[in-house]
Short mmCIF file of C-alpha atoms in Angstrom, two decimals:
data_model
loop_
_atom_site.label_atom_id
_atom_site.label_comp_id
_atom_site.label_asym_id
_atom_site.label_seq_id
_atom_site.Cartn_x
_atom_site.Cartn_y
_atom_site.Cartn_z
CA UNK A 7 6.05 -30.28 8.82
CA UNK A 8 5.80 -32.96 6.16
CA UNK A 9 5.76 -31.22 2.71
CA UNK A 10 4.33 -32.85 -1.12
CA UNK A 11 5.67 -32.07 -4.18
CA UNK A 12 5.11 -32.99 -7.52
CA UNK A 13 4.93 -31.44 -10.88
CA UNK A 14 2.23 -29.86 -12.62
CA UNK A 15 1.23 -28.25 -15.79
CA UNK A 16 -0.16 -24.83 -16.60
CA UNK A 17 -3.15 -26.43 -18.01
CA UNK A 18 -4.08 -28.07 -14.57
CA UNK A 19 -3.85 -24.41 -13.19
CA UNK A 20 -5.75 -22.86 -15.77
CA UNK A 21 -8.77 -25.89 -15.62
CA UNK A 22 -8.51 -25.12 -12.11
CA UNK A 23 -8.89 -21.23 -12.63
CA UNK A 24 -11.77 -21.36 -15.34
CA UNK A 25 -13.79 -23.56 -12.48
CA UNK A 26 -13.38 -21.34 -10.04
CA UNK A 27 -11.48 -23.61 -7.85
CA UNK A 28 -8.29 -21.61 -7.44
CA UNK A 29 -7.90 -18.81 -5.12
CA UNK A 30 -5.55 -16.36 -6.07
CA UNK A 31 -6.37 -13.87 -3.21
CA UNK A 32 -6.24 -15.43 0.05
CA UNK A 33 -5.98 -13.17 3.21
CA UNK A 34 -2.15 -13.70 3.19
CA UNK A 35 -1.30 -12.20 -0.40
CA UNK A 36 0.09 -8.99 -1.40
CA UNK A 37 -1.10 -6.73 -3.89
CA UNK A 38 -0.27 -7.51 -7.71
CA UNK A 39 3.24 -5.63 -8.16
CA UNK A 40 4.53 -6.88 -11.46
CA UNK A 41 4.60 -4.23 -14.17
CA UNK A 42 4.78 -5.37 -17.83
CA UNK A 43 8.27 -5.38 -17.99
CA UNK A 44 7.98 -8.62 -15.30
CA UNK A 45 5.25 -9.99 -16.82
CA UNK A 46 7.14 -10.15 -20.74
CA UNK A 47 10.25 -11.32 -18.90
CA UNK A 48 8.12 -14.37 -17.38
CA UNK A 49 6.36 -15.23 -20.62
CA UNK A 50 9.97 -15.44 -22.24
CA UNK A 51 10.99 -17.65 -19.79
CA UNK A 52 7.86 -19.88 -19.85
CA UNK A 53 7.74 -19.85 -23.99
CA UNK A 54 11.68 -20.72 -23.62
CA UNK A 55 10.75 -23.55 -22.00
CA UNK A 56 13.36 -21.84 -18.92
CA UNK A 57 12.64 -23.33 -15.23
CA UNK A 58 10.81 -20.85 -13.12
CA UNK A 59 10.41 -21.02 -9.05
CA UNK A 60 7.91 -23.29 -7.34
CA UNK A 61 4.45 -22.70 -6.82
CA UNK A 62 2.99 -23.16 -3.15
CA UNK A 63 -0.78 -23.77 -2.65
CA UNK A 64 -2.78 -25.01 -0.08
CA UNK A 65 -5.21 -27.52 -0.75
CA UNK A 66 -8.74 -27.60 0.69
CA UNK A 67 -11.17 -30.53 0.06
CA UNK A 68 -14.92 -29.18 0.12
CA UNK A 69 -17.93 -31.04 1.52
CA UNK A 70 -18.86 -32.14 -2.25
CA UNK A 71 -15.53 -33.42 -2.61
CA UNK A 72 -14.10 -30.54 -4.63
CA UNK A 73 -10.59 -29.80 -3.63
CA UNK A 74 -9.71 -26.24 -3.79
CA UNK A 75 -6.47 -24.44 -3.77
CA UNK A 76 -5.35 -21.47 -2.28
CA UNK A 77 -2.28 -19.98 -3.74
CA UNK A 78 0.47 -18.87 -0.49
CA UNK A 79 2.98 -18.06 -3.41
CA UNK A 80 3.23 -17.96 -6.88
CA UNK A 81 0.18 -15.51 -7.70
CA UNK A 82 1.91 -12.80 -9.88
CA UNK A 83 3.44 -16.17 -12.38
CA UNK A 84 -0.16 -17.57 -12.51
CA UNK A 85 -1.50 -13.89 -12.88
CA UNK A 86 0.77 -13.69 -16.01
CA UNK A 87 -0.23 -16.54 -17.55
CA UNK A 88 -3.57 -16.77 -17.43
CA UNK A 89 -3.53 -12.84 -18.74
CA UNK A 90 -1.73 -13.96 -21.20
CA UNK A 91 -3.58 -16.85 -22.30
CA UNK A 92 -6.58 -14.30 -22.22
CA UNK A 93 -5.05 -12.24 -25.17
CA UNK A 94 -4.27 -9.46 -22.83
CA UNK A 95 -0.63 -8.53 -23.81
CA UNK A 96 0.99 -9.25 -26.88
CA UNK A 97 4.68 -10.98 -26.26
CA UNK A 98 6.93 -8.29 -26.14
CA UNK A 99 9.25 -7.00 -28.98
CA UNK A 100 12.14 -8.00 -26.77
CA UNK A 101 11.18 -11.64 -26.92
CA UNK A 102 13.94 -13.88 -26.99
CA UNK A 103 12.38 -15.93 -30.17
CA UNK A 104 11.80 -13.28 -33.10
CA UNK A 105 8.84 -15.14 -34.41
CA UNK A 106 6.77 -15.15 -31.16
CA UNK A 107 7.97 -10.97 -30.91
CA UNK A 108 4.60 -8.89 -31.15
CA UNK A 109 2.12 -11.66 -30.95
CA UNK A 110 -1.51 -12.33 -28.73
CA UNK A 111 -1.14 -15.70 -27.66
CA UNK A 112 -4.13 -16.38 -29.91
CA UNK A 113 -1.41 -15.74 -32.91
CA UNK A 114 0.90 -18.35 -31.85
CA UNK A 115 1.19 -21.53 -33.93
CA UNK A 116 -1.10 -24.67 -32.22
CA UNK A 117 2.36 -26.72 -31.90
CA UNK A 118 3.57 -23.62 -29.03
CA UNK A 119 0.27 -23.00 -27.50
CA UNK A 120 0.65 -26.99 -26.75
CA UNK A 121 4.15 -26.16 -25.18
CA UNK A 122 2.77 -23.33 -23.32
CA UNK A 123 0.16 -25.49 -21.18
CA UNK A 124 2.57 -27.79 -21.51
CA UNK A 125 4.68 -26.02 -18.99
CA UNK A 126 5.76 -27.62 -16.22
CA UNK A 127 6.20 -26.43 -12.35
CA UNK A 128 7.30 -27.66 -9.20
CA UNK A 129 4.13 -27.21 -6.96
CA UNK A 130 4.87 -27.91 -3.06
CA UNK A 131 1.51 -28.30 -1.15
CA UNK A 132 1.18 -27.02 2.13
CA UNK A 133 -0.43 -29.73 4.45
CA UNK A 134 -1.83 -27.48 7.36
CA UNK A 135 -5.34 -25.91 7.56
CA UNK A 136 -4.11 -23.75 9.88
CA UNK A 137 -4.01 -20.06 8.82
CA UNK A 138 -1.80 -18.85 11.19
CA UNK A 139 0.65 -21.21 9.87
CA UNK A 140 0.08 -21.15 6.40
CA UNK A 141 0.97 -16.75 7.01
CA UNK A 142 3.90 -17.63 8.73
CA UNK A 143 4.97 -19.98 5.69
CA UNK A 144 4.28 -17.05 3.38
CA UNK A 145 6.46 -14.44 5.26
CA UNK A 146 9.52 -16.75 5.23
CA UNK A 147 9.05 -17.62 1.39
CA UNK A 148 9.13 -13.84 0.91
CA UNK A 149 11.23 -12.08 3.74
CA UNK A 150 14.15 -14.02 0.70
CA UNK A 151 12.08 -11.87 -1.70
CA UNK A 152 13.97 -8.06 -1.82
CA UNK A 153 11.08 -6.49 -3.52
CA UNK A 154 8.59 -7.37 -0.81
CA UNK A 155 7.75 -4.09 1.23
CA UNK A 156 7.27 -4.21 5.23
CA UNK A 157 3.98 -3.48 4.83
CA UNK A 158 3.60 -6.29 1.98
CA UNK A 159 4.85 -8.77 5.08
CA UNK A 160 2.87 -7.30 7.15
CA UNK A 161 -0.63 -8.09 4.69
CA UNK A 162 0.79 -11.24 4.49
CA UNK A 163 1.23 -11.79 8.67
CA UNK A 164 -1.78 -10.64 9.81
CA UNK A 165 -5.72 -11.01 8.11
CA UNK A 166 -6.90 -9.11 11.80
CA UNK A 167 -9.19 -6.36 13.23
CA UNK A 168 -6.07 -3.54 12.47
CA UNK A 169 -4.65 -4.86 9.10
CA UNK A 170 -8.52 -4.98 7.27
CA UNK A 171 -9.43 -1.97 8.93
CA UNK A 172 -6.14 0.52 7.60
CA UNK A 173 -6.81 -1.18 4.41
CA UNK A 174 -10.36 -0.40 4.06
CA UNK A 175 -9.77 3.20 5.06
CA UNK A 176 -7.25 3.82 3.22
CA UNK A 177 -9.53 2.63 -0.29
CA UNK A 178 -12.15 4.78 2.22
CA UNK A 179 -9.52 7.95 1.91
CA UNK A 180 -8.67 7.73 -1.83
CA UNK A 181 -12.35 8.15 -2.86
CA UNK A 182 -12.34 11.06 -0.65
CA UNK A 183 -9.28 12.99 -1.04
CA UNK A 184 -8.03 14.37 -4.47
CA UNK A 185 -6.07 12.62 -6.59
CA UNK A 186 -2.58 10.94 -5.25
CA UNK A 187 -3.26 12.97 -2.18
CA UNK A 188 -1.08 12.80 -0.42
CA UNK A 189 1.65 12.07 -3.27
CA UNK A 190 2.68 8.99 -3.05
CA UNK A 191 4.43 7.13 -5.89
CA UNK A 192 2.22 4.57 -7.67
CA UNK A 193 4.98 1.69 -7.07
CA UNK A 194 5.05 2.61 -3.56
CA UNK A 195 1.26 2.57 -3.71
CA UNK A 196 1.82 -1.37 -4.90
CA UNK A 197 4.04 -2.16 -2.06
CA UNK A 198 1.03 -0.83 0.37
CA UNK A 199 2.77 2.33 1.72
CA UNK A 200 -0.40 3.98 1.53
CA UNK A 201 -1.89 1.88 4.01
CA UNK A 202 1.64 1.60 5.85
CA UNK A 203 0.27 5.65 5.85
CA UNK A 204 -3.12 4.76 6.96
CA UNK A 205 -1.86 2.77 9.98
CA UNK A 206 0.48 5.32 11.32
CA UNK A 207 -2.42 7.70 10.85
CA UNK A 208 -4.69 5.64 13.13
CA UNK A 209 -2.20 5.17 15.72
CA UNK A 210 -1.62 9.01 15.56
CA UNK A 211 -5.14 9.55 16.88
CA UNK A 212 -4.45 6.01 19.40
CA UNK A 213 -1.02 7.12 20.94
CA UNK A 214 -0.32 10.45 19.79
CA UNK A 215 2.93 11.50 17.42
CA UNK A 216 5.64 8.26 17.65
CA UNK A 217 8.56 7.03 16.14
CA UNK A 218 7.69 3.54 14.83
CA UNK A 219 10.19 1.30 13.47
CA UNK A 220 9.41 -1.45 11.19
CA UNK A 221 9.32 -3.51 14.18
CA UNK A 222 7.64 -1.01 16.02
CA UNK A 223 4.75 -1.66 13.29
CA UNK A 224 5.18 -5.05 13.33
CA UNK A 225 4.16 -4.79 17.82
CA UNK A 226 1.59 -2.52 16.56
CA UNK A 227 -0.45 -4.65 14.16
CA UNK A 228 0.04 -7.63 16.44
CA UNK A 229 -1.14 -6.05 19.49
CA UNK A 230 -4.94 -4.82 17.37
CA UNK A 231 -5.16 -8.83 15.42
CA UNK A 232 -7.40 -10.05 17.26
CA UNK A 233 -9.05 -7.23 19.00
CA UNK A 234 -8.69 -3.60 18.62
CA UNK A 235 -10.24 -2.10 21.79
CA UNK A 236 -10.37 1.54 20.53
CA UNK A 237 -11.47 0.60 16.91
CA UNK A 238 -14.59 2.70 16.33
CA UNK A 239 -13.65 5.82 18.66
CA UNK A 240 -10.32 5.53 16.47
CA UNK A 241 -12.00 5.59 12.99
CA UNK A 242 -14.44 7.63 13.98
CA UNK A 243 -11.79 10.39 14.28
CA UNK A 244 -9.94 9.37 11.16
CA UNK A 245 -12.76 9.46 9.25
CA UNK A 246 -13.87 13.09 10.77
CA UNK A 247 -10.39 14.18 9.98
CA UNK A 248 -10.27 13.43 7.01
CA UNK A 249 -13.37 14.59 5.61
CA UNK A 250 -12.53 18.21 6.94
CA UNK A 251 -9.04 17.64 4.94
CA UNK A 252 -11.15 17.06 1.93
CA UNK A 253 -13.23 20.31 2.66
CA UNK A 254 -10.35 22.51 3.30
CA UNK A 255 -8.41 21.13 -0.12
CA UNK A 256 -11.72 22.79 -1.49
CA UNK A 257 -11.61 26.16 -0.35
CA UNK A 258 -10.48 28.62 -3.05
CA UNK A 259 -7.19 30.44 -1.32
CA UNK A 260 -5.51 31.62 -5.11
CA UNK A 261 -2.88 29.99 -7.13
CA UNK A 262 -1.42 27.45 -6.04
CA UNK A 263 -3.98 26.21 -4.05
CA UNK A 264 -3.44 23.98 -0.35
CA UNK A 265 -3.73 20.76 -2.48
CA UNK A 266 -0.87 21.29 -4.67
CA UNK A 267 1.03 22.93 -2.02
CA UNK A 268 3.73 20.75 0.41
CA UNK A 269 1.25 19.82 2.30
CA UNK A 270 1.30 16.64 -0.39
CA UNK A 271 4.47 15.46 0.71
CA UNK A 272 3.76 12.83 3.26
CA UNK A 273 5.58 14.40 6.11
CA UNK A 274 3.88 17.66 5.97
CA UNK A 275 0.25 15.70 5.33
CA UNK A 276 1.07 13.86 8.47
CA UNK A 277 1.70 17.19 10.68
CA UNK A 278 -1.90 18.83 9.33
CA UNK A 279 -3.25 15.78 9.96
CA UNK A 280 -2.56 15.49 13.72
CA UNK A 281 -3.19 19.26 14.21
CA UNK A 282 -6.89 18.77 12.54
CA UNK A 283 -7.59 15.48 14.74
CA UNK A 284 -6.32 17.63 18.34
CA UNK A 285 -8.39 20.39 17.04
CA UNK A 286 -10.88 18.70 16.15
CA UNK A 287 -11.11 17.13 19.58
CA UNK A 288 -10.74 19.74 21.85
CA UNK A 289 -13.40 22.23 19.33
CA UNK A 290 -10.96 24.60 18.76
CA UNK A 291 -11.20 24.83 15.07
CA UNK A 292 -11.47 28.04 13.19
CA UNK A 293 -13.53 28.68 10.50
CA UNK A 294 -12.61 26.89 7.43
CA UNK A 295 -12.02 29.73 5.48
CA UNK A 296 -9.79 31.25 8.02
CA UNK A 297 -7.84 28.09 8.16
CA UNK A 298 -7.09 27.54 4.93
CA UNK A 299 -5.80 30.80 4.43
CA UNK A 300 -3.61 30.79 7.34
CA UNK A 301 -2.60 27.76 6.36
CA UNK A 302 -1.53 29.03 2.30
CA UNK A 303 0.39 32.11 3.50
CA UNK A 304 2.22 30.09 6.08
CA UNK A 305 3.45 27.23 3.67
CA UNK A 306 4.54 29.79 1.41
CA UNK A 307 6.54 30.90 3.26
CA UNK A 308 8.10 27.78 4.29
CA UNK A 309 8.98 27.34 0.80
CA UNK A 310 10.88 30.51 0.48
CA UNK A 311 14.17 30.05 2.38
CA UNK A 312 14.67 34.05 1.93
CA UNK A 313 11.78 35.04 3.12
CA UNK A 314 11.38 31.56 5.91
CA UNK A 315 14.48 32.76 7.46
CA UNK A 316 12.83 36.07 8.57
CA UNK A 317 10.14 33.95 10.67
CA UNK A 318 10.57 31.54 13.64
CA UNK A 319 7.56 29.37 13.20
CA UNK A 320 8.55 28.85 9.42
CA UNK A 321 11.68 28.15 10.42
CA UNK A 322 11.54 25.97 13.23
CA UNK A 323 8.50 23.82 11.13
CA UNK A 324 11.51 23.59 8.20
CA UNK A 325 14.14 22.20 10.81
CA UNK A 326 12.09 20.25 11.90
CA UNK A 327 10.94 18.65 8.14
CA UNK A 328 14.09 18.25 7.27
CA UNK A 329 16.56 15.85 9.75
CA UNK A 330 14.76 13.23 11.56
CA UNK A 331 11.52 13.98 10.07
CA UNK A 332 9.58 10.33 11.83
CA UNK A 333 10.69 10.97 15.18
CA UNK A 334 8.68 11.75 17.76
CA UNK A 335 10.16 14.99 18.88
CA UNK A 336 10.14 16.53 14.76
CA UNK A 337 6.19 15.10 14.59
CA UNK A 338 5.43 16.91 17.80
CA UNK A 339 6.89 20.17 16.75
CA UNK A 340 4.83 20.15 13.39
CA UNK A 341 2.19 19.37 14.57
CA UNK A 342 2.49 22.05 17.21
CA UNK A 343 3.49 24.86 14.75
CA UNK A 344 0.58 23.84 12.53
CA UNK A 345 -1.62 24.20 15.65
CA UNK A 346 -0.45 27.24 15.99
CA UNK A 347 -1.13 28.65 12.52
CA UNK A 348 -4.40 27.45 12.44
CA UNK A 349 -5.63 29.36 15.33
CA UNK A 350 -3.84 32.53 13.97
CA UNK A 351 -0.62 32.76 16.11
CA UNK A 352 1.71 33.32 12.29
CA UNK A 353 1.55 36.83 10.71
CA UNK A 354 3.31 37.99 8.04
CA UNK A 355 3.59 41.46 10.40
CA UNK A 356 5.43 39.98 13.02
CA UNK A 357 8.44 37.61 13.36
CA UNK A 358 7.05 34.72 15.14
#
């Protein structure tokens, strides 16, 4: 591959941006992950004057003779920038020059803002149109990049049938379930392992519980790019699922109530999950009410190690939390157990 470089301003990005003839969102990029404490840190650098890492777009000359660019890396610099040349952060306190310290970029004397768009970077331009390509080019600049998730990779990989579809529902599930349900930490949310969630969800109702390594995924996504042959069978269920899950949350069974229960930790909303969906499909589900309630007075006793030890279900559904907890065999058993509570098989009168 013959690669272009050359140097170029911020100024020619930001022209660019306020025409609307840079992309900052192509299929291949990640969610913006860079909290403010990344974004001062860059602006320090940039107002310093400091070199910063290439940018990478790809060019695309329009019909009318526009060219466009799409950017494969360098998004969350050019994000900062152009935020901050939009007064939307002050420089921080921790600024490396005292007298920019506190400051819009408004504020700044006209002899700096000149410096700023002054800025120089390296800029290599990828030649090919090809997308497939231009992916692959994006998931070797950042498999170097620590902070990049598998899941990030993964957004950046594929642009398929599987990939748009676990991200859509999982947008689809947070309008529907409460709050952070399940809990998952917003910087985890940033590097996508909601929709890393999402995808082991759907394959849940495809294959049934698995253990899926990274690479596992990886096969997974691949094999549902270009064509996912049980796509609307699949969501169908997901979406069914998960609407009783947002009933259920509802139902009134005391203080605390199911949603602020375990049943928020990921592991444990990934066992009630598959025991709704085989429910579901074989119409074996109690009544709502009964299920919740079954449901409350078994997960408290899960959570009481005194009391957990008495019971074998409790127990067992513990063990198998606890070691191994994404392995097939653990997944199975919850999900089992849960099965089994939900259609009234747990009784505080008995042992089982």
């Amino acid at each position: 591959m013959i690669r272009q470089a050359n140097f170029q301003t911020i100024s020619w990005f930001w022209d660019l941006h306020k025409r609307q003839l840079l992309d900052l969102d192509p299929p291949y990029q990640r969610r913006s992950v860079w909290n403010q404490e990344y974004k001062d840190y860059f602006i320090d650098t940039v107002l310093n004057g400091f070199p910063a890492p290439a940018i990478f777009p790809y060019q695309e000359i329009t019909p009318e003779g526009l060219s466009r660019y799409s950017v494969v890396d360098g998004k969350q610099r050019l994000s900062t920038l152009f935020e901050f040349a939009n007064n939307e952060f002050i420089v921080s306190e921790k600024a490396t020059v005292a007298q920019f310290r506190g400051k819009y970029f408004k504020d700044l004397d006209p002899e700096v803002k000149t410096k700023f768009w002054s800025y120089q970077f390296s800029v290599e331009y990828l030649p090919s149109s090809d997308e497939k390509i231009i992916n692959n080019i994006f998931d070797r600049i950042n498999r170097n990049v620590a902070k990049l998730s598998p899941q990030e990779l993964r957004h950046a990989r594929f642009d398929g049938v599987f990939i748009s579809e676990a991200e859509s529902l999982t947008e689809w599930m947070a309008g529907v379930l409460p709050p952070n349900f399940p809990s998952i930490a917003q910087r985890s949310r940033k590097q996508m392992k909601d929709v890393e969630l999402v995808a082991q969800l759907l394959l849940l109702i495809e294959e049934g519980p698995k253990s899926y390594s990274q690479d596992d995924l990886d096969k997974a996504f691949s094999d549902r790019d270009q064509s996912w042959d049980l796509k609307e069978e699949t969501i169908d269920a997901f979406k069914n699922t998960i609407r009783f899950l947002a009933e259920l949350l509802q139902v009134n069974t005391g203080d605390p109530n199911l949603a602020r229960s375990r049943i928020k930790n990921q592991t444990d909303f990934y066992s009630l999950f598959g025991a709704i969906h085989e429910l579901l499909q074989s119409q074996q589900m109690p009544e709502l009410g009964d299920v919740a309630q079954r449901l409350q007075t078994f997960l408290q006793v899960v959570e009481e190690s005194a009391k957990r030890e008495q019971y074998n279900l409790a127990k067992a559904y513990h063990e198998a939390a606890r070691s191994a907890s994404n392995d097939a065999g653990p997944r199975r058993a919850r999900i089992d157990i849960i099965k089994d509570v939900i259609a009234g098989k747990f009784s505080l009168k008995s042992t089982a």
